[in-house]
XYZ file of C-alpha atoms in Angstrom:
706
model
C 3.285 37.598 1.185
C 2.008 38.794 4.574
C 2.656 36.631 7.609
C 0.062 33.880 7.763
C -1.929 33.091 10.924
C -0.612 30.264 13.058
C -2.000 26.737 12.846
C -4.099 27.133 16.003
C -5.971 30.120 14.528
C -6.534 28.323 11.234
C -7.699 25.153 12.982
C -10.268 27.097 14.998
C -11.674 28.558 11.778
C -11.736 25.117 10.164
C -13.540 23.512 13.100
C -16.181 26.259 13.051
C -16.671 25.756 9.327
C -17.485 22.073 9.712
C -19.678 22.639 12.768
C -17.364 20.785 15.118
C -15.877 21.492 18.505
C -12.294 21.940 19.669
C -10.608 18.667 20.656
C -7.327 18.443 22.504
C -6.081 15.507 20.446
C -6.811 17.329 17.214
C -4.951 20.430 18.383
C -1.967 18.361 19.537
C -1.824 16.539 16.211
C -2.067 19.735 14.142
C 0.768 21.301 16.153
C 2.898 18.164 15.740
C 2.333 18.050 11.974
C 3.293 21.733 11.663
C 6.442 21.128 13.736
C 7.402 18.098 11.654
C 7.078 20.119 8.445
C 9.158 22.955 9.899
C 11.931 20.678 11.171
C 11.909 18.111 8.345
C 11.464 15.258 10.794
C 9.173 12.351 10.019
C 6.162 11.959 12.300
C 4.037 8.941 13.251
C 0.676 9.874 14.784
C -1.976 7.588 16.196
C -5.280 9.472 16.312
C -8.260 7.494 17.520
C -11.683 7.572 15.914
C -13.406 10.870 16.615
C -10.193 12.894 16.856
C -10.782 14.698 13.574
C -7.381 13.762 12.178
C -8.236 14.813 8.624
C -8.526 18.462 9.691
C -5.507 18.052 11.956
C -3.229 17.351 8.997
C -5.055 19.282 6.262
C -4.891 22.628 8.049
C -1.078 22.691 8.515
C -0.699 21.180 5.042
C -2.661 24.008 3.413
C -0.787 26.637 5.411
C 2.564 25.167 4.364
C 1.550 24.870 0.694
C 0.494 28.518 0.474
C 3.387 29.856 2.549
C 5.986 28.008 0.446
C 4.154 28.060 -2.917
C 4.420 24.297 -3.124
C 2.251 21.196 -3.330
C 1.553 18.797 -0.480
C 0.549 15.207 -1.278
C -1.995 13.284 0.808
C -2.138 9.519 0.259
C -4.961 7.261 1.463
C -5.640 3.545 1.216
C -9.357 3.593 0.482
C -11.589 5.236 -2.085
C -13.990 6.149 0.735
C -11.443 8.392 2.445
C -10.313 9.898 -0.874
C -13.900 10.882 -1.567
C -14.364 12.238 1.952
C -11.338 14.493 1.543
C -12.171 15.676 -1.979
C -15.968 15.845 -1.774
C -16.499 16.916 1.852
C -13.503 18.057 3.895
C -11.517 20.166 1.433
C -14.551 21.891 -0.170
C -15.581 23.115 3.290
C -12.065 24.004 4.415
C -10.997 26.004 1.375
C -13.565 28.855 1.576
C -13.370 28.922 5.376
C -9.600 29.466 5.366
C -9.467 31.769 2.339
C -9.826 35.060 4.314
C -7.007 34.021 6.651
C -4.660 32.611 4.002
C -5.066 35.427 1.485
C -6.612 33.240 -1.185
C -8.742 30.133 -1.432
C -6.637 26.942 -1.271
C -6.854 24.608 -4.254
C -6.902 20.831 -4.384
C -7.223 17.919 -6.807
C -7.443 14.136 -6.844
C -4.961 12.072 -8.834
C -5.200 8.366 -9.518
C -3.266 5.865 -11.568
C -3.535 6.120 -15.343
C -5.594 2.925 -15.465
C -8.426 4.788 -13.662
C -8.922 7.192 -16.588
C -10.486 6.436 -19.936
C -7.903 6.498 -22.741
C -9.261 7.965 -25.979
C -6.600 6.318 -28.090
C -7.452 2.930 -26.594
C -11.156 3.693 -26.944
C -10.601 4.453 -30.605
C -9.136 0.975 -31.102
C -11.518 -0.863 -28.715
C -13.921 -3.444 -30.025
C -11.616 -5.150 -32.527
C -10.636 -7.988 -30.206
C -10.541 -8.206 -26.418
C -7.183 -8.991 -24.876
C -8.449 -12.012 -22.965
C -8.151 -14.945 -25.336
C -10.440 -17.150 -23.207
C -13.560 -15.156 -24.133
C -15.230 -17.795 -26.267
C -18.662 -17.512 -24.654
C -20.827 -15.566 -27.162
C -22.917 -14.168 -24.311
C -19.808 -12.810 -22.601
C -18.566 -11.258 -25.827
C -21.975 -9.693 -26.447
C -22.065 -8.264 -22.922
C -18.555 -6.902 -23.365
C -19.556 -5.238 -26.624
C -22.551 -3.537 -25.002
C -20.412 -2.232 -22.172
C -17.745 -0.896 -24.522
C -20.459 0.799 -26.589
C -21.709 2.438 -23.417
C -18.181 3.639 -22.704
C -18.066 5.198 -26.187
C -21.237 7.128 -25.356
C -19.961 8.151 -21.932
C -16.703 9.404 -23.457
C -18.676 12.064 -25.332
C -20.157 13.533 -22.143
C -17.593 13.054 -19.368
C -15.275 15.893 -18.416
C -12.898 13.792 -16.330
C -12.838 10.276 -17.813
C -12.605 9.059 -14.199
C -13.991 5.543 -13.857
C -15.455 6.300 -10.418
C -17.801 8.835 -12.036
C -19.325 6.226 -14.364
C -22.604 5.146 -12.726
C -23.543 2.365 -12.989
C -20.090 0.963 -13.617
C -18.786 -1.630 -16.039
C -16.795 -4.828 -15.568
C -13.029 -4.800 -15.146
C -12.728 -6.605 -18.478
C -14.693 -3.910 -20.304
C -12.727 -1.116 -18.634
C -9.416 -2.700 -19.648
C -10.459 -2.375 -23.281
C -10.551 1.431 -22.990
C -7.751 2.188 -20.522
C -3.988 1.797 -20.298
C -1.487 1.387 -17.495
C 1.456 3.757 -17.224
C 3.783 1.326 -18.997
C 1.310 0.978 -21.880
C 0.963 4.691 -22.627
C 2.826 6.039 -25.652
C 2.969 9.516 -24.119
C 1.082 12.706 -24.868
C 3.636 13.940 -27.398
C 3.143 10.860 -29.595
C -0.499 10.009 -28.998
C -3.029 11.392 -31.466
C -5.288 12.214 -28.525
C -2.547 13.566 -26.268
C -3.977 17.083 -26.283
C -7.308 15.818 -24.879
C -6.031 13.033 -22.630
C -7.990 12.700 -19.382
C -5.028 11.313 -17.420
C -2.752 14.105 -18.622
C -5.390 16.702 -17.757
C -5.699 15.282 -14.238
C -1.922 15.336 -13.892
C -1.738 18.907 -15.171
C -4.481 20.004 -12.770
C -2.652 18.325 -9.892
C 0.598 20.088 -10.732
C -0.760 23.511 -9.865
C -2.754 22.974 -6.669
C -1.963 23.189 -2.992
C -3.041 19.663 -2.017
C -3.102 16.555 -4.184
C -5.048 13.558 -2.851
C -3.881 10.191 -4.162
C -3.730 6.561 -3.046
C -1.017 4.288 -1.675
C -0.812 2.227 -4.867
C -0.117 5.248 -7.080
C 2.279 6.579 -4.460
C 4.235 3.320 -4.692
C 4.200 3.299 -8.500
C 5.326 6.907 -8.620
C 8.160 6.340 -6.146
C 9.396 2.936 -7.252
C 8.757 2.574 -10.964
C 10.089 5.902 -12.152
C 6.997 7.325 -13.890
C 6.800 10.392 -11.603
C 3.106 11.013 -12.006
C 2.757 13.032 -8.820
C 3.912 16.656 -8.746
C 7.196 17.345 -7.015
C 6.632 17.593 -3.276
C 8.612 17.779 -0.069
C 5.743 16.994 2.343
C 3.811 13.727 2.216
C 0.862 12.909 4.483
C 0.011 9.193 4.624
C -3.416 8.534 6.107
C -4.525 4.944 6.784
C -0.814 4.279 7.175
C -1.482 0.858 8.687
C -2.223 -0.334 5.116
C 0.913 1.136 3.528
C 3.117 -1.984 3.655
C 0.445 -4.229 2.128
C -0.310 -1.772 -0.701
C 3.358 -1.281 -1.525
C 3.963 -5.036 -1.415
C 1.116 -5.523 -3.872
C 2.647 -3.033 -6.324
C 6.061 -4.680 -5.938
C 4.715 -8.200 -6.608
C 5.314 -9.798 -9.996
C 2.836 -12.305 -11.452
C 3.453 -14.906 -14.168
C 0.536 -16.831 -15.654
C -0.354 -18.664 -18.825
C -3.002 -16.035 -19.566
C -0.463 -13.198 -19.301
C 1.829 -15.053 -21.701
C -1.056 -15.611 -24.110
C -2.012 -11.924 -24.083
C 1.609 -10.895 -24.679
C 1.900 -13.269 -27.637
C -1.360 -12.000 -29.089
C -0.311 -8.356 -28.811
C 3.065 -9.081 -30.394
C 1.575 -11.072 -33.296
C 0.971 -7.906 -35.349
C 4.583 -6.791 -34.998
C 6.882 -9.811 -35.224
C 7.170 -12.940 -37.345
C 4.779 -15.752 -36.534
C 7.507 -18.142 -35.430
C 8.457 -15.964 -32.470
C 4.937 -15.550 -31.125
C 4.220 -19.237 -31.683
C 7.298 -20.026 -29.611
C 6.024 -17.715 -26.848
C 2.567 -19.286 -26.980
C 4.074 -22.774 -26.734
C 6.147 -21.651 -23.748
C 2.930 -20.460 -22.096
C 1.319 -23.843 -22.761
C 4.320 -25.541 -21.167
C 4.029 -23.264 -18.151
C 0.341 -24.162 -17.754
C 1.240 -27.857 -17.912
C 3.816 -27.449 -15.147
C 1.265 -25.578 -13.037
C -1.100 -28.528 -13.352
C 1.528 -30.900 -11.980
C 2.637 -28.580 -9.117
C 1.148 -28.160 -5.658
C 0.041 -24.658 -4.654
C 1.912 -22.798 -1.935
C 5.339 -21.357 -1.233
C 8.186 -22.655 -3.399
C 11.433 -22.576 -1.449
C 13.054 -24.682 -4.177
C 11.861 -24.657 -7.772
C 11.617 -28.072 -9.495
C 13.737 -28.406 -12.618
C 10.733 -28.914 -14.956
C 9.032 -25.764 -13.662
C 12.293 -23.811 -13.805
C 12.700 -24.924 -17.412
C 9.181 -23.763 -18.286
C 9.761 -20.363 -16.683
C 13.108 -20.025 -18.491
C 11.411 -20.873 -21.801
C 8.893 -18.062 -21.227
C 11.698 -15.663 -20.316
C 13.710 -16.455 -23.443
C 10.735 -16.379 -25.814
C 9.512 -13.067 -24.407
C 13.001 -11.574 -24.685
C 13.191 -12.656 -28.346
C 9.868 -10.981 -29.078
C 10.939 -7.766 -27.302
C 14.082 -7.671 -29.448
C 12.053 -8.174 -32.619
C 9.521 -5.407 -31.956
C 10.674 -2.524 -34.096
C 11.196 1.112 -33.113
C 8.168 3.350 -32.754
C 7.070 5.444 -35.697
C 6.055 8.782 -34.189
C 4.207 9.606 -37.411
C 1.921 6.627 -36.811
C 0.246 7.101 -33.393
C -1.955 4.026 -33.775
C 1.052 1.891 -34.636
C 2.953 3.353 -31.702
C 0.076 2.359 -29.433
C 0.102 -1.211 -30.723
C 3.851 -1.404 -30.155
C 3.594 0.093 -26.680
C 0.868 -2.320 -25.595
C 2.862 -5.251 -26.926
C 6.067 -4.177 -25.205
C 4.269 -3.616 -21.916
C 2.809 -7.128 -21.922
C 6.058 -8.735 -23.109
C 8.180 -6.914 -20.549
C 5.843 -7.797 -17.702
C 6.052 -11.489 -18.611
C 9.816 -11.357 -19.141
C 10.549 -9.409 -15.957
C 8.346 -11.651 -13.805
C 10.090 -14.744 -15.179
C 13.509 -13.208 -14.518
C 12.536 -12.309 -10.947
C 11.256 -15.816 -10.274
C 14.453 -17.469 -11.489
C 16.819 -14.966 -9.866
C 15.077 -15.298 -6.508
C 16.483 -18.828 -6.191
C 20.114 -17.895 -6.821
C 21.097 -16.862 -3.242
C 21.028 -19.384 -0.384
C 17.635 -19.630 1.290
C 18.510 -17.446 4.296
C 19.914 -14.672 2.063
C 16.960 -14.351 -0.318
C 15.044 -11.109 -0.570
C 12.052 -12.428 -2.536
C 9.556 -15.214 -1.957
C 7.844 -17.208 -4.735
C 4.577 -19.105 -4.524
C 2.116 -20.849 -6.830
C -1.492 -19.714 -6.420
C -4.417 -21.886 -7.458
C -8.102 -21.285 -6.889
C -11.404 -22.383 -8.478
C -12.097 -18.817 -9.665
C -8.648 -17.873 -11.015
C -6.195 -19.629 -13.334
C -2.923 -20.766 -11.704
C -0.181 -18.151 -11.428
C 3.317 -17.740 -10.016
C 3.853 -14.785 -7.686
C 7.145 -13.233 -6.606
C 7.106 -10.640 -3.836
C 9.669 -8.885 -1.635
C 10.169 -10.306 1.844
C 10.298 -6.742 3.155
C 9.596 -3.297 1.718
C 11.221 -1.221 4.464
C 14.344 -0.633 2.410
C 12.273 0.515 -0.588
C 10.225 2.869 1.560
C 13.307 4.240 3.319
C 14.952 5.056 0.006
C 11.982 6.140 -2.070
C 9.517 7.729 0.366
C 11.484 8.974 3.348
C 14.803 9.952 1.867
C 13.970 13.267 0.201
C 10.769 14.488 1.861
C 9.090 14.926 5.217
C 6.500 12.225 5.789
C 3.664 12.136 8.303
C 2.082 8.721 8.827
C -1.240 8.552 10.655
C -4.067 6.155 11.440
C -6.369 5.235 14.287
C -4.336 2.051 14.851
C -0.541 2.288 14.738
C 0.646 1.641 18.302
C 0.686 -2.158 18.395
C 1.419 -3.613 21.793
C 1.566 -0.031 23.014
C 4.461 0.910 20.711
C 4.999 2.238 17.192
C 8.111 0.073 16.785
C 6.484 -2.873 14.998
C 5.167 -0.783 12.117
C 8.135 1.608 12.110
C 10.451 -1.305 11.367
C 8.201 -2.462 8.516
C 8.271 1.078 7.084
C 12.066 1.171 7.294
C 12.136 3.903 9.935
C 14.059 1.972 12.561
C 14.145 3.369 16.098
C 12.333 6.445 17.322
C 14.666 9.365 18.009
C 14.549 11.689 20.971
C 16.175 14.980 21.871
C 16.214 18.254 19.986
C 14.556 18.306 16.563
C 16.641 18.521 13.455
C 17.363 21.935 11.993
C 14.998 22.931 9.209
C 16.014 22.462 5.617
C 16.623 25.625 3.691
C 15.612 24.266 0.288
C 11.893 23.962 -0.433
C 10.206 22.493 -3.452
C 8.495 25.352 -5.252
C 5.554 24.510 -7.416
C 6.471 23.917 -11.038
C 4.485 22.813 -14.050
C 4.586 19.029 -14.613
C 6.803 17.610 -17.296
C 4.951 16.105 -20.275
C 4.562 12.341 -20.166
C 7.499 10.609 -21.784
C 7.191 8.160 -24.605
C 9.307 5.537 -22.828
C 9.767 4.602 -19.153
C 13.472 5.371 -19.372
C 12.727 8.856 -20.615
C 10.158 9.351 -17.858
C 12.705 8.308 -15.289
C 15.192 10.765 -16.645
C 12.639 13.570 -16.584
C 11.830 13.161 -12.910
C 12.067 16.879 -12.343
C 13.375 16.311 -8.812
C 15.802 18.798 -7.346
C 18.752 16.467 -6.815
C 20.617 19.171 -4.949
C 17.913 19.416 -2.283
C 19.136 17.849 0.958
C 17.497 14.621 2.041
C 15.665 14.194 5.313
C 18.032 13.984 8.285
C 19.234 10.484 9.147
C 20.264 8.937 12.409
C 23.787 7.645 12.872
C 22.611 4.224 11.702
C 21.432 5.698 8.411
C 17.772 5.429 9.343
C 15.428 8.399 8.894
C 14.713 10.414 12.034
C 11.153 10.168 13.311
C 9.004 10.928 16.305
C 5.864 9.230 17.534
C 2.749 10.768 19.051
C -0.451 9.143 20.325
C -3.092 11.844 20.710
C -5.634 9.380 22.073
C -9.342 9.529 21.365
C -12.184 11.741 22.587
C -14.094 8.541 23.422
C -14.101 7.282 27.005
C -13.561 3.649 26.050
C -13.589 2.418 29.641
C -17.085 3.838 30.221
C -18.518 3.330 26.741
C -17.348 -0.158 25.826
C -16.752 -3.580 27.350
C -14.152 -6.053 26.090
C -15.508 -9.491 26.867
C -13.149 -12.430 26.304
C -14.904 -15.817 26.431
C -12.196 -17.412 28.538
C -14.374 -20.454 29.303
C -14.566 -21.565 25.656
C -12.088 -24.036 24.122
C -9.431 -22.727 21.698
C -10.768 -22.514 18.134
C -10.303 -25.604 15.985
C -9.807 -26.175 12.289
C -13.074 -27.990 11.529
C -15.526 -25.129 11.520
C -17.111 -23.352 14.460
C -17.414 -25.362 17.646
C -21.104 -25.729 18.698
C -20.208 -23.955 21.957
C -19.128 -20.924 19.921
C -22.491 -20.900 18.155
C -24.268 -21.126 21.503
C -22.242 -18.168 22.786
C -23.031 -16.058 19.705
C -26.748 -16.888 19.962
C -26.875 -15.861 23.641
C -25.082 -12.591 22.915
C -27.375 -11.721 20.002
C -30.476 -12.547 22.058
C -29.240 -10.295 24.871
C -28.450 -7.433 22.472
C -31.665 -7.741 20.488
C -29.507 -8.133 17.383
C -27.408 -5.050 16.503
C -24.357 -7.287 16.000
C -21.425 -7.152 13.601
C -19.832 -10.594 13.361
C -16.190 -10.504 12.261
C -15.037 -13.972 11.275
C -11.667 -15.364 10.303
C -13.011 -16.982 7.134
C -16.045 -16.857 4.869
C -16.635 -20.504 5.704
C -17.052 -19.630 9.395
C -19.230 -16.591 8.636
C -21.514 -18.591 6.356
C -21.769 -21.448 8.865
C -22.693 -19.077 11.670
C -25.250 -17.240 9.554
C -26.902 -20.415 8.308
C -27.199 -22.086 11.717
C -28.117 -19.006 13.748
C -30.871 -17.815 11.409
C -32.943 -20.687 12.777
C -32.055 -19.943 16.404
C -32.320 -16.175 16.874
C -35.070 -13.729 16.056
C -33.094 -10.767 14.596
C -32.373 -10.990 10.843
C -28.835 -12.030 9.887
C -27.147 -10.769 6.722
C -24.003 -12.488 5.470
C -21.277 -11.126 3.242
C -21.825 -12.478 -0.253
C -25.624 -12.202 -0.089
C -25.333 -8.807 -1.830
C -22.662 -6.192 -2.465
C -20.828 -5.245 0.711
C -21.986 -1.629 0.426
C -25.645 -2.654 0.180
C -25.322 -5.058 3.106
C -23.757 -2.379 5.324
C -26.516 0.067 4.348
C -29.259 -2.436 5.247
C -27.477 -3.259 8.507
C -27.268 0.422 9.457
C -30.878 1.189 8.579
C -32.534 -1.633 10.552
C -31.416 -1.699 14.203
C -32.128 -5.385 15.038
C -30.336 -6.679 11.926
C -26.988 -8.465 12.287
C -24.218 -8.586 9.698
C -21.657 -11.399 9.454
C -18.586 -11.333 7.245
C -14.841 -11.427 6.960
C -11.826 -9.267 6.112
C -13.374 -6.246 4.371
C -15.780 -5.742 7.282
C -12.928 -5.627 9.792
C -11.896 -2.244 8.378
C -14.742 -1.072 6.162
C -17.751 -0.528 8.438
C -18.627 2.866 9.942
C -22.049 2.571 11.578
C -22.609 4.974 14.500
C -25.685 4.725 16.675
C -27.820 1.892 18.096
C -27.635 -0.250 14.939
C -24.225 -1.505 16.124
C -23.831 -2.298 19.822
C -22.127 -5.687 19.663
C -18.971 -6.680 17.786
C -18.251 -10.435 17.774
C -14.791 -11.764 16.850
C -14.667 -15.547 16.447
C -10.881 -15.970 16.680
C -7.617 -14.050 16.761
C -6.958 -13.147 13.096
C -3.498 -14.644 12.661
C -2.362 -15.185 9.054
C -3.096 -18.669 7.761
C -0.177 -21.030 8.458
C 0.044 -21.730 4.728
C 0.067 -18.042 3.745
C 3.214 -18.013 1.575
C 4.270 -14.415 2.124
C 3.545 -14.201 5.856
C 5.203 -17.553 6.572
C 8.300 -16.599 4.543
C 8.571 -13.242 6.306
C 8.200 -14.939 9.678
C 10.963 -17.390 8.833
C 13.231 -14.593 7.579
C 12.867 -12.669 10.847
C 13.690 -15.827 12.767
C 16.753 -16.504 10.626
C 18.003 -13.027 11.522
C 17.706 -13.735 15.236
C 14.328 -12.082 15.791
C 10.987 -13.442 16.940
C 9.255 -14.158 13.662
C 5.917 -15.001 15.246
C 5.701 -11.719 17.148
C 7.127 -9.592 14.308
C 4.804 -10.967 11.633
C 1.901 -13.106 12.838
C 1.187 -11.313 16.130
C 1.659 -7.879 14.537
C -0.761 -8.807 11.735
C -3.310 -10.067 14.259
C -2.916 -7.026 16.521
C -3.513 -4.644 13.639
C -6.661 -6.418 12.483
C -7.978 -6.790 16.034
C -7.473 -3.089 16.653
C -9.236 -2.254 13.411
C -12.063 -4.708 14.013
C -12.785 -3.780 17.621
C -12.634 -0.130 16.582
C -15.922 -0.650 14.699
C -17.826 -0.462 18.018
C -17.493 3.210 18.958
C -17.965 5.563 16.010
C -19.608 8.536 17.761
C -19.558 10.112 21.221
C -22.917 8.560 22.156
C -22.121 4.987 21.142
C -22.096 2.210 23.741
C -21.566 -1.519 23.395
C -19.639 -4.744 23.847
C -16.756 -6.308 21.940
C -16.934 -10.081 22.408
C -13.808 -12.045 21.499
C -14.644 -15.752 21.592
C -11.034 -16.922 21.294
C -9.821 -17.570 24.876
C -6.177 -17.257 23.814
C -6.548 -13.487 24.025
C -6.672 -13.957 27.811
C -4.593 -17.107 28.289
C -1.728 -17.112 25.746
C 1.646 -15.473 26.408
C 1.166 -13.154 23.435
C -2.275 -12.099 24.705
C -0.845 -9.113 26.562
C 0.670 -7.728 23.347
C -2.649 -8.112 21.539
C -4.705 -6.565 24.353
C -2.304 -3.618 24.555
C -3.040 -2.951 20.860
C -6.780 -2.509 21.458
C -8.708 0.541 22.599
C -8.819 0.651 26.429
C -12.253 -0.917 26.923
C -13.351 -2.122 30.361
C -12.513 -5.844 30.389
C -14.330 -8.905 31.705
C -14.339 -12.671 31.207
C -17.773 -13.129 32.792
C -20.393 -13.923 30.128
C -23.278 -12.812 32.334
C -21.714 -9.381 32.822
C -21.510 -8.945 29.050
C -25.043 -10.203 28.445
C -26.501 -8.026 31.210
C -24.845 -4.946 29.709
C -26.280 -5.801 26.299
C -29.769 -6.285 27.731
C -29.594 -2.845 29.345
C -28.488 -1.286 26.063
C -31.289 -3.056 24.195
C -33.857 -1.798 26.690
C -32.493 1.743 26.458
C -32.611 1.661 22.661
C -36.146 0.268 22.668
C -37.489 2.873 25.144
C -37.442 5.868 22.727
C -39.122 3.711 20.072
C -41.848 2.668 22.519
C -42.504 6.257 23.616
C -42.582 7.382 19.982
C -45.137 4.688 19.223
């Protein structure tokens, strides 16, 4: 192949294709990504909103894929970014770069198997739903109508991708026609293997230059041995600030009475009645123990609860042993067996993890267990890793070059906090590592295996390929780069901290907080996004302020979040109040959003079982648990939330943090150093005057147009 143009030339062509302009931060990031790929050194890049980071990593990724005849994997946290990459960015990039690269780059999206309709499962759907609690005839009727609609859709869809079903169906209905990776019998056994949507997506992804996936599938692929993704030596992790939470979620086991009931029901067709009755009775005993137990973290498991969990473990193990071998000549029977084994193994493995987590002394434990109870969900035991850095170090960083990027990674002005959570350790300096000589050439994907063990053995990985270079301490080498933002935060935004207010309490919003919010909204003429620490606070503020201010106030829960954000963006005076999903999920450029209100520093709840256990573990190891866990969590959310203000070059506005601890507490400096560099003030009149000027400026064009 002829020598390809350098990254700078390709980036210029890409920017022209999307109608953009050259940005220094984007160029610096693209060069750094190309250098990291060439030297096999991991890279952490903070690229502020407006940098154009998607192009900055896609361009060197496409060049590398074509030059080396390999596949590059891009992982994102949100469906919105996946769709942006697949539906907007890559379709514009590919034809623009084709003349320079010698051919048009190819790309595909790949999701977990559960996201694709399974024809074998569809064939068997409708007999009985898995959930045994569906006794409401109306619910059953609704489920039947939705499954019938899925049957009709199956005849017309080319992809079987749930996201392309509009309008959608309930999670319960979708579960009747889909399977997880551990429930699949494999294409070689399944009667519909030759027309399997998931297998087709995997096959398509095995022969393209860039595969776009999500953090959850990335974790499943790396940690559970199914190897769904094509072999790759370069991984680009966008929205990397969410990586630890997504991996933790995948690595968390759950044990509930409902899960036990479903496992017993699935096994009933395969084993003698006495065994499934024993499992069902163990589930009933577990539910009884849940009733008598308080929710929260369980540092020590009571003997009665331990006995109930052990009974579930033993009964599930007996059922697993009694399930006979698969008959490859009977695909439907193999499916029944596979579904039963998947449910039984999940119950058994969760019970084992719960009991084994208590064997080491408290300070030496690597898992935390808690009992969750809520009005909307049945009680369940959860077991999660205290840290995932070791898993990430071994499974994600050991045999590939990884680039991690986001608009918010430098917490307290440093990448160290997140690097430790990722298992990267300290940043290295000096000369880059020598490039690896072995590259992963593109190969056709292996067929799905009939059993997890077989899938693990057919990983297809080149075990002889050298791993990424490690430091002397055994930690992967990495470099950090903050390319800044094209926004002039100091001139475009004000950070107002209401230093005169009292610290937030536990009994709802203080009336003085409500007064402050009302004055800010009046000054801004609305245009406010209220980010609250709880739905209770958001609802209280919305209810009380609707009677005090003129602009309309929407509150999360009034409608779907997407519809609320759309209405907020389309009507400038409208305000939107809500909680966690709005801290990261709102992108509203223009005059509709000129005021972001944060009611309090978003520390984890003191009774959050996982955060509190992680904080204690850091302290037991001699570290500062509060700063490593609680302050880091708060800094990340604050950076994400305050980043909602400036979304385009013309945006102006005020971020108002009502919690005075941001200015007065010892940890306040760490939190402020994590935020964009807005101009800061504690004077409420300065903030209100700025908002009044912005309101007048926004109203002037409307008046002249009228």
